[in-house]
Each structure stands twice: as C-alpha cells, then as structure tokens.
Coordinates of C-alpha atoms (C1' of nucleotides) in Angstrom, one line a residue:
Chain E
X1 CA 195.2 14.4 200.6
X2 CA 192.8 12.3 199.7
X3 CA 193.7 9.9 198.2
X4 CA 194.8 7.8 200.9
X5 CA 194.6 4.0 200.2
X6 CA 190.9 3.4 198.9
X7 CA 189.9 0.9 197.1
X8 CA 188.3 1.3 194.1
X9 CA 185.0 2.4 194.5
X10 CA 184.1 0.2 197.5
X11 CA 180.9 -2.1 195.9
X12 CA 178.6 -2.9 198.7
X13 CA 176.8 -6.0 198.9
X14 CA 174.0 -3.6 199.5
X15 CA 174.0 -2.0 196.7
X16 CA 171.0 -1.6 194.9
X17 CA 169.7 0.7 192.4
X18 CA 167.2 2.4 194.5
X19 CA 164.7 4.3 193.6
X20 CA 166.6 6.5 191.5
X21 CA 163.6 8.6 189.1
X22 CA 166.0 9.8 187.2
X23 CA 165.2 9.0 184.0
X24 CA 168.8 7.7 183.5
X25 CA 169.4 4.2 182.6
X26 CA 172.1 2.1 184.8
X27 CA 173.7 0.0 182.5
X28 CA 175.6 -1.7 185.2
X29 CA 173.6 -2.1 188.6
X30 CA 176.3 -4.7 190.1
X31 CA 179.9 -3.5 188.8
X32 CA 181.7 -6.5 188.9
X33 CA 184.1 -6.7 191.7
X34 CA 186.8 -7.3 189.4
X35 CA 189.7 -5.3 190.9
X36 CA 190.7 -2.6 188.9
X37 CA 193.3 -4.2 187.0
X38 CA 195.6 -2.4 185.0
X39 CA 194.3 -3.3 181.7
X40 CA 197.3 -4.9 180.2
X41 CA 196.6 -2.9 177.4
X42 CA 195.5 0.7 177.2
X43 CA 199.2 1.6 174.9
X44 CA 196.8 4.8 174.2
X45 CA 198.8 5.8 177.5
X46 CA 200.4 8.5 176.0
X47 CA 203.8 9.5 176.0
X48 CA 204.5 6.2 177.6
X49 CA 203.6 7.3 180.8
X50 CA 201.8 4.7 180.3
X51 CA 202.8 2.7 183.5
X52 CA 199.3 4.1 185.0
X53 CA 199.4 3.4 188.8
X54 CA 196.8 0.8 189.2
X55 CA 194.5 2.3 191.5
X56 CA 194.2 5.0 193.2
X57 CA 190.7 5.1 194.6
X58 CA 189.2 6.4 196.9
X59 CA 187.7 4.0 199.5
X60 CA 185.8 4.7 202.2
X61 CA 187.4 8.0 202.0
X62 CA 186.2 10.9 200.4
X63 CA 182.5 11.5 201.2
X64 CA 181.3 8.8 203.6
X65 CA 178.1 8.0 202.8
X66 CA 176.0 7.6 205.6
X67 CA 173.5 4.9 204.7
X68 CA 175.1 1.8 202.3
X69 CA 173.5 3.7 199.7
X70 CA 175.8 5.1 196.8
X71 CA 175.2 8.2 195.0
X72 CA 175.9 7.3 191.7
X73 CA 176.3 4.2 189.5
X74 CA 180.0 3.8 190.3
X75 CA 180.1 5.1 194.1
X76 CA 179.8 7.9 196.1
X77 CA 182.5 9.9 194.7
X78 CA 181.2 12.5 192.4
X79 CA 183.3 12.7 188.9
X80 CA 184.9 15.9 190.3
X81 CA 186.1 13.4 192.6
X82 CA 187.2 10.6 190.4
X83 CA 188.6 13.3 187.8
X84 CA 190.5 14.3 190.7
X85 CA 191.7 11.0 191.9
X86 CA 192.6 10.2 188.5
X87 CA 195.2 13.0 188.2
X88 CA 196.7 12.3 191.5
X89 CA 197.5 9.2 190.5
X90 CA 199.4 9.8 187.6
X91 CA 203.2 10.4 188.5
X92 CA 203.0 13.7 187.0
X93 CA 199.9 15.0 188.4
X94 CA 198.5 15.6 185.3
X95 CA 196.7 13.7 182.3
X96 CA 195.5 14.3 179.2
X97 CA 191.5 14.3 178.9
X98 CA 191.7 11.1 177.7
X99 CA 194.1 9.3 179.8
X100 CA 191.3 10.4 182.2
X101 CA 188.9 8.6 180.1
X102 CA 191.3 5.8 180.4
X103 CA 192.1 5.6 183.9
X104 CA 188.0 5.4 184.7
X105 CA 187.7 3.0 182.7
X106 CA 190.7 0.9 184.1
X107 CA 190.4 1.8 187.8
X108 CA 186.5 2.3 188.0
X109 CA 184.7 -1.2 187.7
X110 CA 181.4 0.7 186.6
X111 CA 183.4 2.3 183.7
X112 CA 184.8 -1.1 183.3
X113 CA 182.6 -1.9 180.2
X114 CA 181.9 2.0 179.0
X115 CA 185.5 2.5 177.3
X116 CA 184.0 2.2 173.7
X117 CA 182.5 5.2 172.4
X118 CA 179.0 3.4 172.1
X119 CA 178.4 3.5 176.1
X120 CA 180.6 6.6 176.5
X121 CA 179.2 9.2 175.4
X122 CA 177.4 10.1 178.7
X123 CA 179.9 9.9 181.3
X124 CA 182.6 11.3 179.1
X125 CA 180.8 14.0 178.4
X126 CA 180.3 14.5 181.8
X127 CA 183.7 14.6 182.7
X128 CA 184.7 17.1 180.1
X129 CA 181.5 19.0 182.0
X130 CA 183.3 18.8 185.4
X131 CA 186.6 19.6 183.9
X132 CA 185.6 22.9 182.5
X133 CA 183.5 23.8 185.5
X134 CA 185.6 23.5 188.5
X135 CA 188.1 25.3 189.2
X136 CA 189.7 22.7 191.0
X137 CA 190.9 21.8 187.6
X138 CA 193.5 23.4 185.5
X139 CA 193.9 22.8 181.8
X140 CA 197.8 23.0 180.8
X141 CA 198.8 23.0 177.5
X142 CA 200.6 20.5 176.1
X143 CA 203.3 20.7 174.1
X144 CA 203.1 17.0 172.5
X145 CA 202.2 17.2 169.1
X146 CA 198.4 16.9 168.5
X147 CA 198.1 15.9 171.8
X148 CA 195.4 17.8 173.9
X149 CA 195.9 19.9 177.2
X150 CA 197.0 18.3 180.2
X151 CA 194.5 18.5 183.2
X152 CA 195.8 19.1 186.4
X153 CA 194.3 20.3 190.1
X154 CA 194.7 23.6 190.8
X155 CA 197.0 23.9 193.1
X156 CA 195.7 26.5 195.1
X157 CA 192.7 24.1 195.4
X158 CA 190.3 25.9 193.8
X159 CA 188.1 23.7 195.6
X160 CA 185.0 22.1 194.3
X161 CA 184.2 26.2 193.4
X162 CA 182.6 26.3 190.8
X163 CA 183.5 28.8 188.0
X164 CA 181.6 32.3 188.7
X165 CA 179.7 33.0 186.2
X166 CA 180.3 36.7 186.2
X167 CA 183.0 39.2 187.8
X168 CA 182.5 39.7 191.5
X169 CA 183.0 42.1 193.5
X170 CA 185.4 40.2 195.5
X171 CA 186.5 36.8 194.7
X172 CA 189.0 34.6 196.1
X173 CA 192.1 33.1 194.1
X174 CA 190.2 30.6 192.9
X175 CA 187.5 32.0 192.1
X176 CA 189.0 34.5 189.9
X177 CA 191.4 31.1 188.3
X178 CA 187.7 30.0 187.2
X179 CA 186.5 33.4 186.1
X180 CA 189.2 33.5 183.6
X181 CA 188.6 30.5 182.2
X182 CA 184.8 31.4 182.0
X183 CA 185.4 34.9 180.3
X184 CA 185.3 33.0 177.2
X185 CA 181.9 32.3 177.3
X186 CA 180.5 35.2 175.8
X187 CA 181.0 35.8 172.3
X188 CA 179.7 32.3 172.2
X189 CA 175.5 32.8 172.1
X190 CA 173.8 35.7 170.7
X191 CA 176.3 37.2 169.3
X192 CA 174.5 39.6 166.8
X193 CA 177.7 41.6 164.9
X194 CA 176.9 44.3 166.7
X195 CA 174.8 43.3 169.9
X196 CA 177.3 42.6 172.5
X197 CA 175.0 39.8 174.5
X198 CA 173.6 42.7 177.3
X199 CA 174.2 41.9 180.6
X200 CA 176.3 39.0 179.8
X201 CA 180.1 39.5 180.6
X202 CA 180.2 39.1 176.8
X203 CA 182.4 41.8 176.6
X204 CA 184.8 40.7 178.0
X205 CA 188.1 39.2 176.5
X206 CA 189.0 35.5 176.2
X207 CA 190.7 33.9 178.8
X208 CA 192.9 31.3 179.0
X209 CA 193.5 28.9 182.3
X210 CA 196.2 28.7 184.2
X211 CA 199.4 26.9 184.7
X212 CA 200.0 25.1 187.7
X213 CA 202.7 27.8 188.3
X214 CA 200.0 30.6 187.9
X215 CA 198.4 29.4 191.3
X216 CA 197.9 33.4 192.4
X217 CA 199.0 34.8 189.3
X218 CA 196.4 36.7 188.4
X219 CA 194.5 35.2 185.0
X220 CA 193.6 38.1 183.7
X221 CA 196.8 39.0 183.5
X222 CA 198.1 36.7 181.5
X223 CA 195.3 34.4 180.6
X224 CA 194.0 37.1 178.0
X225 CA 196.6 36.6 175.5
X226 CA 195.3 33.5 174.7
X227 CA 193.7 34.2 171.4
X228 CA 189.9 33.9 171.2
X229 CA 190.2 31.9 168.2
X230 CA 192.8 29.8 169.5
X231 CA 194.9 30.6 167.1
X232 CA 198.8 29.9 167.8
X233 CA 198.9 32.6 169.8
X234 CA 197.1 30.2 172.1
X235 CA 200.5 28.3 172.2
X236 CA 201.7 31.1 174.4
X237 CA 200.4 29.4 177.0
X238 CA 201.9 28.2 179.2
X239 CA 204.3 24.7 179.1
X240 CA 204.9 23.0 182.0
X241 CA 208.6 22.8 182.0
X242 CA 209.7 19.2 182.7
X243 CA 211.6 20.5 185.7
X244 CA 208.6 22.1 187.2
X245 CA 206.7 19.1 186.5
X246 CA 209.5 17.1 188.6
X247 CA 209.1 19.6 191.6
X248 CA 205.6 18.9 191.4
X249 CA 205.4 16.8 194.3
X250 CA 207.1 19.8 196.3
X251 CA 205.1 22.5 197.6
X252 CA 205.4 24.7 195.0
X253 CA 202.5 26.6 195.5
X254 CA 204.4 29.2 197.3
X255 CA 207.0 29.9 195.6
X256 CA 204.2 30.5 192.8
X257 CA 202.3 32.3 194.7
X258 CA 205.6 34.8 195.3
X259 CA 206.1 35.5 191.8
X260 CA 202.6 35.7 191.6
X261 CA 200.4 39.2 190.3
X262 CA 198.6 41.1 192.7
X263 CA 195.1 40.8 192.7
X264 CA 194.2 44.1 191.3
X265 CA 193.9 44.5 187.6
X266 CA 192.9 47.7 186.4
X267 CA 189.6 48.3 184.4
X268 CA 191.9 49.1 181.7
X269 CA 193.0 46.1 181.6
X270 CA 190.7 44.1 180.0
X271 CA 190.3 46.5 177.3
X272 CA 193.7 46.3 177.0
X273 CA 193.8 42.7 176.5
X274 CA 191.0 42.6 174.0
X275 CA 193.1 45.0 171.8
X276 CA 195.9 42.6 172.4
X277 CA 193.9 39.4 172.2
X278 CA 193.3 40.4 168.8
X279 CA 196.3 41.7 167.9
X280 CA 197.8 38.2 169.1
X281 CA 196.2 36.6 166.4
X282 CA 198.2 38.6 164.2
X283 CA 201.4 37.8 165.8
X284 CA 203.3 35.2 163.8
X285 CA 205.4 34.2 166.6
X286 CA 205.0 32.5 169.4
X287 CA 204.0 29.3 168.3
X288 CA 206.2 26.4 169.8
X289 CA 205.2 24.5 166.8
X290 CA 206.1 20.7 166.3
X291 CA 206.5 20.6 162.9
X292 CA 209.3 22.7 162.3
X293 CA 209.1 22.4 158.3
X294 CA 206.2 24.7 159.1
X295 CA 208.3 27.6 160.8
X296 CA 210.5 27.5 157.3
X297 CA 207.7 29.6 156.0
X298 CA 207.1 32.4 158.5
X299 CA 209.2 35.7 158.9
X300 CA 212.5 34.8 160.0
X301 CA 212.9 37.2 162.7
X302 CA 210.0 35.8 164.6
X303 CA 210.9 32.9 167.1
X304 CA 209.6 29.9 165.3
X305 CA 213.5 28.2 165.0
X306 CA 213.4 24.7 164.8
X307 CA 216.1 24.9 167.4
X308 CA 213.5 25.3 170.5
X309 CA 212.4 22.0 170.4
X310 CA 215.7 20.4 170.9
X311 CA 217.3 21.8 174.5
X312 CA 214.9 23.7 176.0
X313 CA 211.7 23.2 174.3
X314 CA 210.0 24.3 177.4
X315 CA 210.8 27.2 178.1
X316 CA 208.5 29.4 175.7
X317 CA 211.5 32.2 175.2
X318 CA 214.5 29.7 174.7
X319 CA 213.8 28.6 171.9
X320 CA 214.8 32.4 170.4
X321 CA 218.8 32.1 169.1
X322 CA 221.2 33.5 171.4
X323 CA 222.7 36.2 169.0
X324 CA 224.4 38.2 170.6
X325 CA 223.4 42.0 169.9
X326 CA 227.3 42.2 168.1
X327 CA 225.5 40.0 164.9
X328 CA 222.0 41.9 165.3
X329 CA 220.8 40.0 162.7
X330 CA 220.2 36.7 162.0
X331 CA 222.0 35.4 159.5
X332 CA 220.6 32.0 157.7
X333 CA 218.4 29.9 158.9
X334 CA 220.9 27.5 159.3
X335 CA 223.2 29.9 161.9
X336 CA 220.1 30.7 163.7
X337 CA 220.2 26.3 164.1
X338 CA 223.6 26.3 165.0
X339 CA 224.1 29.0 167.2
X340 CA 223.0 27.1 170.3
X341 CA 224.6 28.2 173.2
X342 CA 221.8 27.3 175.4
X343 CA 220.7 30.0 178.5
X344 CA 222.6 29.0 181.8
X345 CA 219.2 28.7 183.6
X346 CA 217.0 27.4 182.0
X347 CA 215.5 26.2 185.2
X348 CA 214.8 29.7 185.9
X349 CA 213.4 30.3 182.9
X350 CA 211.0 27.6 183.0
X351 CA 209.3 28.4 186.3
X352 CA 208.7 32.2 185.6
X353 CA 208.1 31.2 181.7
X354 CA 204.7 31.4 182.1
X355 CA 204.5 35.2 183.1
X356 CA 207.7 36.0 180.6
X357 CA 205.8 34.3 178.5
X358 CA 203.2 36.9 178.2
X359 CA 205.2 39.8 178.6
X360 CA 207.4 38.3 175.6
X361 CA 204.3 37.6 173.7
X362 CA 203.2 40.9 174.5
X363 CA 206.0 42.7 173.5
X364 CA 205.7 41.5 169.8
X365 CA 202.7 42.1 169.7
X366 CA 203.0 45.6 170.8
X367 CA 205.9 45.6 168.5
X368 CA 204.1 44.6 165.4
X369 CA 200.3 46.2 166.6
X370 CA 201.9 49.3 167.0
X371 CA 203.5 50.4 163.6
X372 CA 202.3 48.1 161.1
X373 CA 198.3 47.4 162.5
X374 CA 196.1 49.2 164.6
X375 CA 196.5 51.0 167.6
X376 CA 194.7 53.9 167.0
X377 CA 194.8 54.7 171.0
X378 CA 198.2 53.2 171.4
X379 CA 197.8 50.2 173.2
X380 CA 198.4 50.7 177.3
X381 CA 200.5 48.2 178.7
X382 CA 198.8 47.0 181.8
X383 CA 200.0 48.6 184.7
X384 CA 202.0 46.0 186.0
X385 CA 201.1 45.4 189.2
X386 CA 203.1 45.9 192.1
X387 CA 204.8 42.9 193.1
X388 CA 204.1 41.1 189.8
X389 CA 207.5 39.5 188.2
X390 CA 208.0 41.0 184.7
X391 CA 205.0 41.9 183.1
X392 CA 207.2 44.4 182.5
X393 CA 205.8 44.5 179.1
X394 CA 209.6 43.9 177.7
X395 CA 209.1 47.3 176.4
X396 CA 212.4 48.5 176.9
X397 CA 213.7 45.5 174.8
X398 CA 213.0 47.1 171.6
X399 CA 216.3 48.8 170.9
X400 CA 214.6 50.8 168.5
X401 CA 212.4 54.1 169.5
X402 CA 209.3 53.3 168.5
X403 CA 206.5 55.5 169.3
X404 CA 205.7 54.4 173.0
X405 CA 203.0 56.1 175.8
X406 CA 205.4 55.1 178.4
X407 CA 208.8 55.1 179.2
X408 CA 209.8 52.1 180.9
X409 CA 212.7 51.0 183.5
X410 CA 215.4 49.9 181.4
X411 CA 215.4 46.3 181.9
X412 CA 218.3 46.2 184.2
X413 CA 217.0 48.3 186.7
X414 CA 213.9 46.0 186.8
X415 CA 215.6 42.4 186.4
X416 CA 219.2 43.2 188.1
X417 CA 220.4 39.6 188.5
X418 CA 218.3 38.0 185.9
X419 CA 220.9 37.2 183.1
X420 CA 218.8 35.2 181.3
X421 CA 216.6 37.1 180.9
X422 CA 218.6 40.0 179.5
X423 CA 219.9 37.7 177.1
X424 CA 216.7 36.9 176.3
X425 CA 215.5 40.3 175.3
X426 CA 218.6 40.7 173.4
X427 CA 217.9 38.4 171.5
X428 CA 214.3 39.8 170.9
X429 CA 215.7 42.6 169.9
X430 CA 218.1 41.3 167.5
X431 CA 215.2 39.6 166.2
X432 CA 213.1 43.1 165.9
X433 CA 215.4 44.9 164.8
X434 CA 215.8 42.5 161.5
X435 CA 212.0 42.4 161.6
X436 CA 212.1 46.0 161.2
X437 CA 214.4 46.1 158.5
X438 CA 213.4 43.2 156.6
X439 CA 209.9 43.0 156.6
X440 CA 209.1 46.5 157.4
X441 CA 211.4 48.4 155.7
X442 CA 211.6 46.6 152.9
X443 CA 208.1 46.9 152.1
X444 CA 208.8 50.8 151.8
X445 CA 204.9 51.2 153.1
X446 CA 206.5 52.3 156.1
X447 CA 208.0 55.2 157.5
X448 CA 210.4 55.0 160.4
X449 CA 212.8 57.4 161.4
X450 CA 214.8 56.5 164.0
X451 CA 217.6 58.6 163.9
X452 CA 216.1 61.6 165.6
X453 CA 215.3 59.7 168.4
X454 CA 218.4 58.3 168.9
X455 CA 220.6 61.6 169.0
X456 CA 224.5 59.1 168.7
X457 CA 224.3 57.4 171.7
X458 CA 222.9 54.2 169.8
X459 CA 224.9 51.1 170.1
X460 CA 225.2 50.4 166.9
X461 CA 225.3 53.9 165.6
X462 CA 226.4 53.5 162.5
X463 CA 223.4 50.7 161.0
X464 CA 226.3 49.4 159.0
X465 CA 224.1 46.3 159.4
X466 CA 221.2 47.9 158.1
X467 CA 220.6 46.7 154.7
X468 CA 221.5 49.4 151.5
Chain H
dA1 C1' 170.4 26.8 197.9
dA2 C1' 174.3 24.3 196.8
dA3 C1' 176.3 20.5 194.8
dC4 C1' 175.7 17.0 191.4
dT5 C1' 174.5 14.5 187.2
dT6 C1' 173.1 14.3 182.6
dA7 C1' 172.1 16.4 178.1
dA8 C1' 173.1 19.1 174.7
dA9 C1' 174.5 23.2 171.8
dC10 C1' 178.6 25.0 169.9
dA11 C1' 183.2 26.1 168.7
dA12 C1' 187.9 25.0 167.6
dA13 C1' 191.4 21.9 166.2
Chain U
dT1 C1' 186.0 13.4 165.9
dT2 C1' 187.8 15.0 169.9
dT3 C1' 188.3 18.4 173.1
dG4 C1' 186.5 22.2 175.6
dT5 C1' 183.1 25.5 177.2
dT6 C1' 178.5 26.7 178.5
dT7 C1' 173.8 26.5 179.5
dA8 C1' 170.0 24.1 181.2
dA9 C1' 167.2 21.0 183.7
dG10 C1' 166.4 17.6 187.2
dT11 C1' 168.0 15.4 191.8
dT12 C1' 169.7 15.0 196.1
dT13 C1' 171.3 16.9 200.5

DNA sequence: AAACTTAAACAAA
DNA sequence: TTTGTTTAAGTTT
C-alpha cells in the first residue's frame, strides 16, 4: 500500500507556517531534519516488540500536496495517515495506543520534542480522536496484562469512513464495522433513568469493534456482547491468536470474509443483544484473566482455569478442561490443571474464535439468564444467519433440557467435521452440568426437573454423579 | 460538503 | 492517569 519507501515526513526548505488563523500554536515551525532515529531508548516498547522498524513514512507518497505548502505542523499526512503508517510498520500490524504515541514521536521529527505529557496532550488526544472515529481502525483486545487494546487497520479498509453516526438504510462493510463501534455512544449524554436520549440511536446496545478476523462479520452480531460497562464480559472479545497474527501478512481477508455473517441482522436482534449485553455482565465466565489467583474465587464450573493461559491462551474456548463427558464433573481444581490434553487444532480454533467466542459466551449466558435471572420473554437466540459459522448459539451443548423456545440442530449436524469443537462443547457441558448441580441445586432455590424431559435415553441416565 | 484538526466532556479501567 | 468514545467547532479543499 502505502507505505512505500517515504521518508519521514519530507521537511521542505519551503516550509513556512503560513498564514494558518487557526488559533493553534506551532510549537515547532522548522522540525529538525534529524532523521527519525530509533530512539535508542523507548523500552516502553511493549512486549519487546520493541525492535520498532525505524521509519516507515510516508514520503512524497500519500497525498501530494500540490503547492510546497504542508497541511499540518508535521506534513501533509493527516494523523489518520500517520496512525496508519504507524501500524503498518510494526511487524504485527498492530500497536498498542501508546506504542502509537511512541512511534510519532520516534519517526515524526515534529513529534520529536512532544513525547512528555506537557506538549502532548493535544496531538495525543487527537490520535485517540482519529482512532475512535475511523473505521479504518480496529481496536483488538489485548490479552497482555494491563496492557490496552491493540489498534490495527481494518482490513477490509474501512477507508478513511468515518463512523455513521446512526443506522443506515444501507451501509457498506465498513460502515456498519464503524457503526458498531459507535452504538455505544448513547447511553453516554442525557441519559435521564427513564428518557431514552429521543432520536438518538440511544437505544441501542453497546458495541464492541472488531477483530481483524471479523472483517465482514457482521458487528452486531457479535460486537454486542461486549458488556456496556466493560465488565469482563468485555474479555469475550476477541484475541488475536498469535497464529492469526503470523498470517497477517497473508491475505486473510477472505478467508474472513467466508466465515463471515451475512449482512442482515434481524430487528430482533438488537433487542436481543441488549437482554444479553446485560445478562453478560452477570456471567462469571469468560474472562481470560491474567491473574489466575483471581479465578480461585469464582464458581468452579465456569471457565476461569488457570490452565488457559499456558497452551492455548488464545483461543477464548481452550482454555475450558478437556473432560471428557465420562468424568462430567470437574473434580479439583488441581485435575481441572492437570488434565491438559490440549485440542488438536487449535489453529482452527483460533481463527473462528472470535465468532465461537460469542456463541460460547452466549451460551452461558443463556444458560445462567435463563433459570437463575431474567428472561421473562425467554431470550431469542438471533437467528443465525445463513451462511454465518456457529452462532449456532451452542444451544444444543447443554445436555440438560432446559426450558428452550427453540430446538436446535444437534451440534453434529451443524459442525460435522469440526472435532474441536464438539469437544469443546463437551466440555461446556460438563462444566454446566456441575454448574447446575453445584451452584444451582445446591442452593435448593431452584427447581429443576429434568427427568421428564429426558424419558431414559440420557447418557448418563443414572446421575450416579449427581451429588446425594 | 467532506475531510481534517483541535478541544473537551465523559466513562471505564 | 490512561485509554476510548463522542460531540462540537473551526479550517481547508
């Protein structure tokens, strides 16, 4: 693409502050012409990807200026631009926001002297601005402790679009990417308890962004189960799997794109998701967290194990014990570390991890919003649409008969040569099952009766494992 | 009018 | 504080 072999921010000899009314001050009219050197320093690179390639830069590239006049302070390139250029010049096509920070600074002689947070403020802020707004950018989440989202370029372009600001009749890919990610505005402003912001798409349920993977999947899919309040839930989101990340430089857009959602999401849907999105928060699972003294504390069935971040810490469903449905139940912490026989593909389970992802997190939350919160009008699962990969709301997964609107295809009959996947939802349903009986049952508050609906030809018939 | 930059209010972590 | 998201206003093309 662009960034062809530019040098940083061309300075020419020209260059003069013209008349520029805006009220803005410029630090910096003559950037040095010091080359962008690598900063010898800058350890802040995280993860020791440190090794930032020089400079990229654009050069005489990216919007040719007609006159030797620049746009801005630092060139012609606009900070979409430079954001852009930045990214692209990291090996893994992502950075964190401030790596960004830290790559204008290093490669941009303007930002040369603006690193400390003094003579920041502005142009940072700016950035952040640019990030959120266009489309071209996707946030990823990162699964580095503490660390913040990774930033990446939409590989479907998304373009320099800017983010509508409301739903569309028709919108493209990208447009819609952005729309997601702007569906969150609403309960921001004006949000009297009871006045839903009129007019505004306020009603509307949080989004998350995509994943570099989610090129054509549709966000409102599975952006919604990010939670509003960014609670873990919000971990759902997707990881980028280190062995997507190393494809990166392939063309991966398409194969994306096939396992990508159709277009068309059902009204219902978003309703849907705002039931969900709240019940997510309630959801103690599905949070890849770091600390995994932390996960000693929540409910054992759920998939916090320590485990996940050891062998396949990307994939959000690995990290769930392999036990096989012959030991339903999890035994002790300490089996649920050992038992470690790792999925055979994990590869495939990291590139379509983002959409299992949500029908995983789904699933529990249907599991759990359904018999112990609300539901009053059962929770739909979004028709999946029709070529979309499993949004199969895992349904079928719960070996128990809970009270569902739908019957589902057994998962077989919709993932035939998926293994992992079965063994995935196995698992799950080990996991439920103990859920059930553990922290469900045991509580007595709740009244299940499953044997009626499960007239003998039950696995496990007998519940020997069912606790007396 | 669209694309940008700059500011700034806010929220979440 | 930092990171993100939005809204708003002023410029430039």
């Amino acid at each position: 693409m662009e960034g062809a072999e530019l040098s940083p921010v061309d300075i020419d000899p020209d260059f003069e502050p013209q008349a520029r009314p805006r009220s803005c001050t410029w630090p910096l009219p003559r950037p040095e012409l010091s080359v962008v050197t690598p900063t010898a320093g800058t350890p802040t690179a995280e993860e020791g990807r440190a090794e930032a390639p020089p400079l990229p830069n654009e050069g005489p590239g990216v919007t040719p200026r007609k006159g030797g006049s620049r746009r801005n302070a630092w060139g012609n390139q606009s900070y979409a631009e430079l954001i852009s250029q930045a990214i692209e010049s990291s090996p893994e096509k992502r950075l964190t926001l401030a790596q960004i920070y830290d790559w204008m600074v290093r490669s941009i002689p303007y930002f040369k002297d603006k690193g400390d947070s003094n003579s920041s403020a502005g142009w940072k802020n700016s950035i952040r601005h640019n990030l959120s707004l266009h489309s071209k950018f996707i946030k990823v989440h990162n699964e580095a402790t503490g660390k913040s989202s990774w930033w990446m370029l939409n590989p479907e372009g998304g373009k320099s679009g800017k983010a509508p600001r409301r739903r569309a009749a028709s919108m493209d890919n990208s447009s819609k990417l952005a729309k997601a990610r702007n569906n969150k505005a609403s309960k921001k402003k004006a949000q009297g308890p009871g006045e839903p912001p009129a007019g505004s798409p306020g009603s509307q349920s949080s989004k998350w962004p995509g994943s570099p993977s989610q090129s054509t999947d549709d966000p409102e899919v599975w952006t919604s189960f990010r939670s509003r309040t960014g609670s873990n839930a919000s971990n759902l989101s997707l990881r980028l799997s280190p062995i997507l990340t190393e494809q990166d430089d392939a063309p991966d857009d398409d194969l994306h794109s096939s396992l990508s959602f159709s277009d068309n999401v059902p009204p219902t849907v978003s309703e849907e998701l705002e039931l969900i999105d709240g019940l997510t928060m309630l959801s103690p699972g599905a949070a890849p967290l770091p600390a995994p003294q932390s996960m000693l504390q929540t409910p054992p069935g759920f998939s916090m194990r320590p485990a996940q971040s050891l062998s396949f810490g990307n994939s959000l469903f690995s990290p769930i014990s392999p036990v096989s449905s012959h030991f339903p139940r999890p035994q002790t912490l300490e089996a649920l570390l050992t038992s470690d026989s790792p999925p055979p593909s994990n590869v495939l389970m990291s590139q379509v991890d983002p959409v299992l992802g949500q029908s995983g997190g789904q699933n529990l939350l249907l599991l759990g919003g359904q018999n112990k919160i609300r539901s009053p009008e059962h929770p739909r699962v979004p028709p999946a649409p029709p070529n979309s990969l499993p949004l199969l709301g895992l349904p079928p997964l719960l070996s128990m008969p809970l009270p569902r609107p739908h019957s589902f295809p057994t998962v077989s009959e919709r993932l035939p040569t998926d293994l992992d996947i079965d063994m995935f939802l196995e698992n799950l349903e080990c996991d439920v099952d103990y859920i059930i009986n553990n922290d469900l049952m045991d509580e007595g508050g709740l009244d299940f009766n499953f044997e009626p609906l499960h007239p003998g030809n039950t696995p496990s018939n007998n519940h020997s494992w069912l606790p007396s």
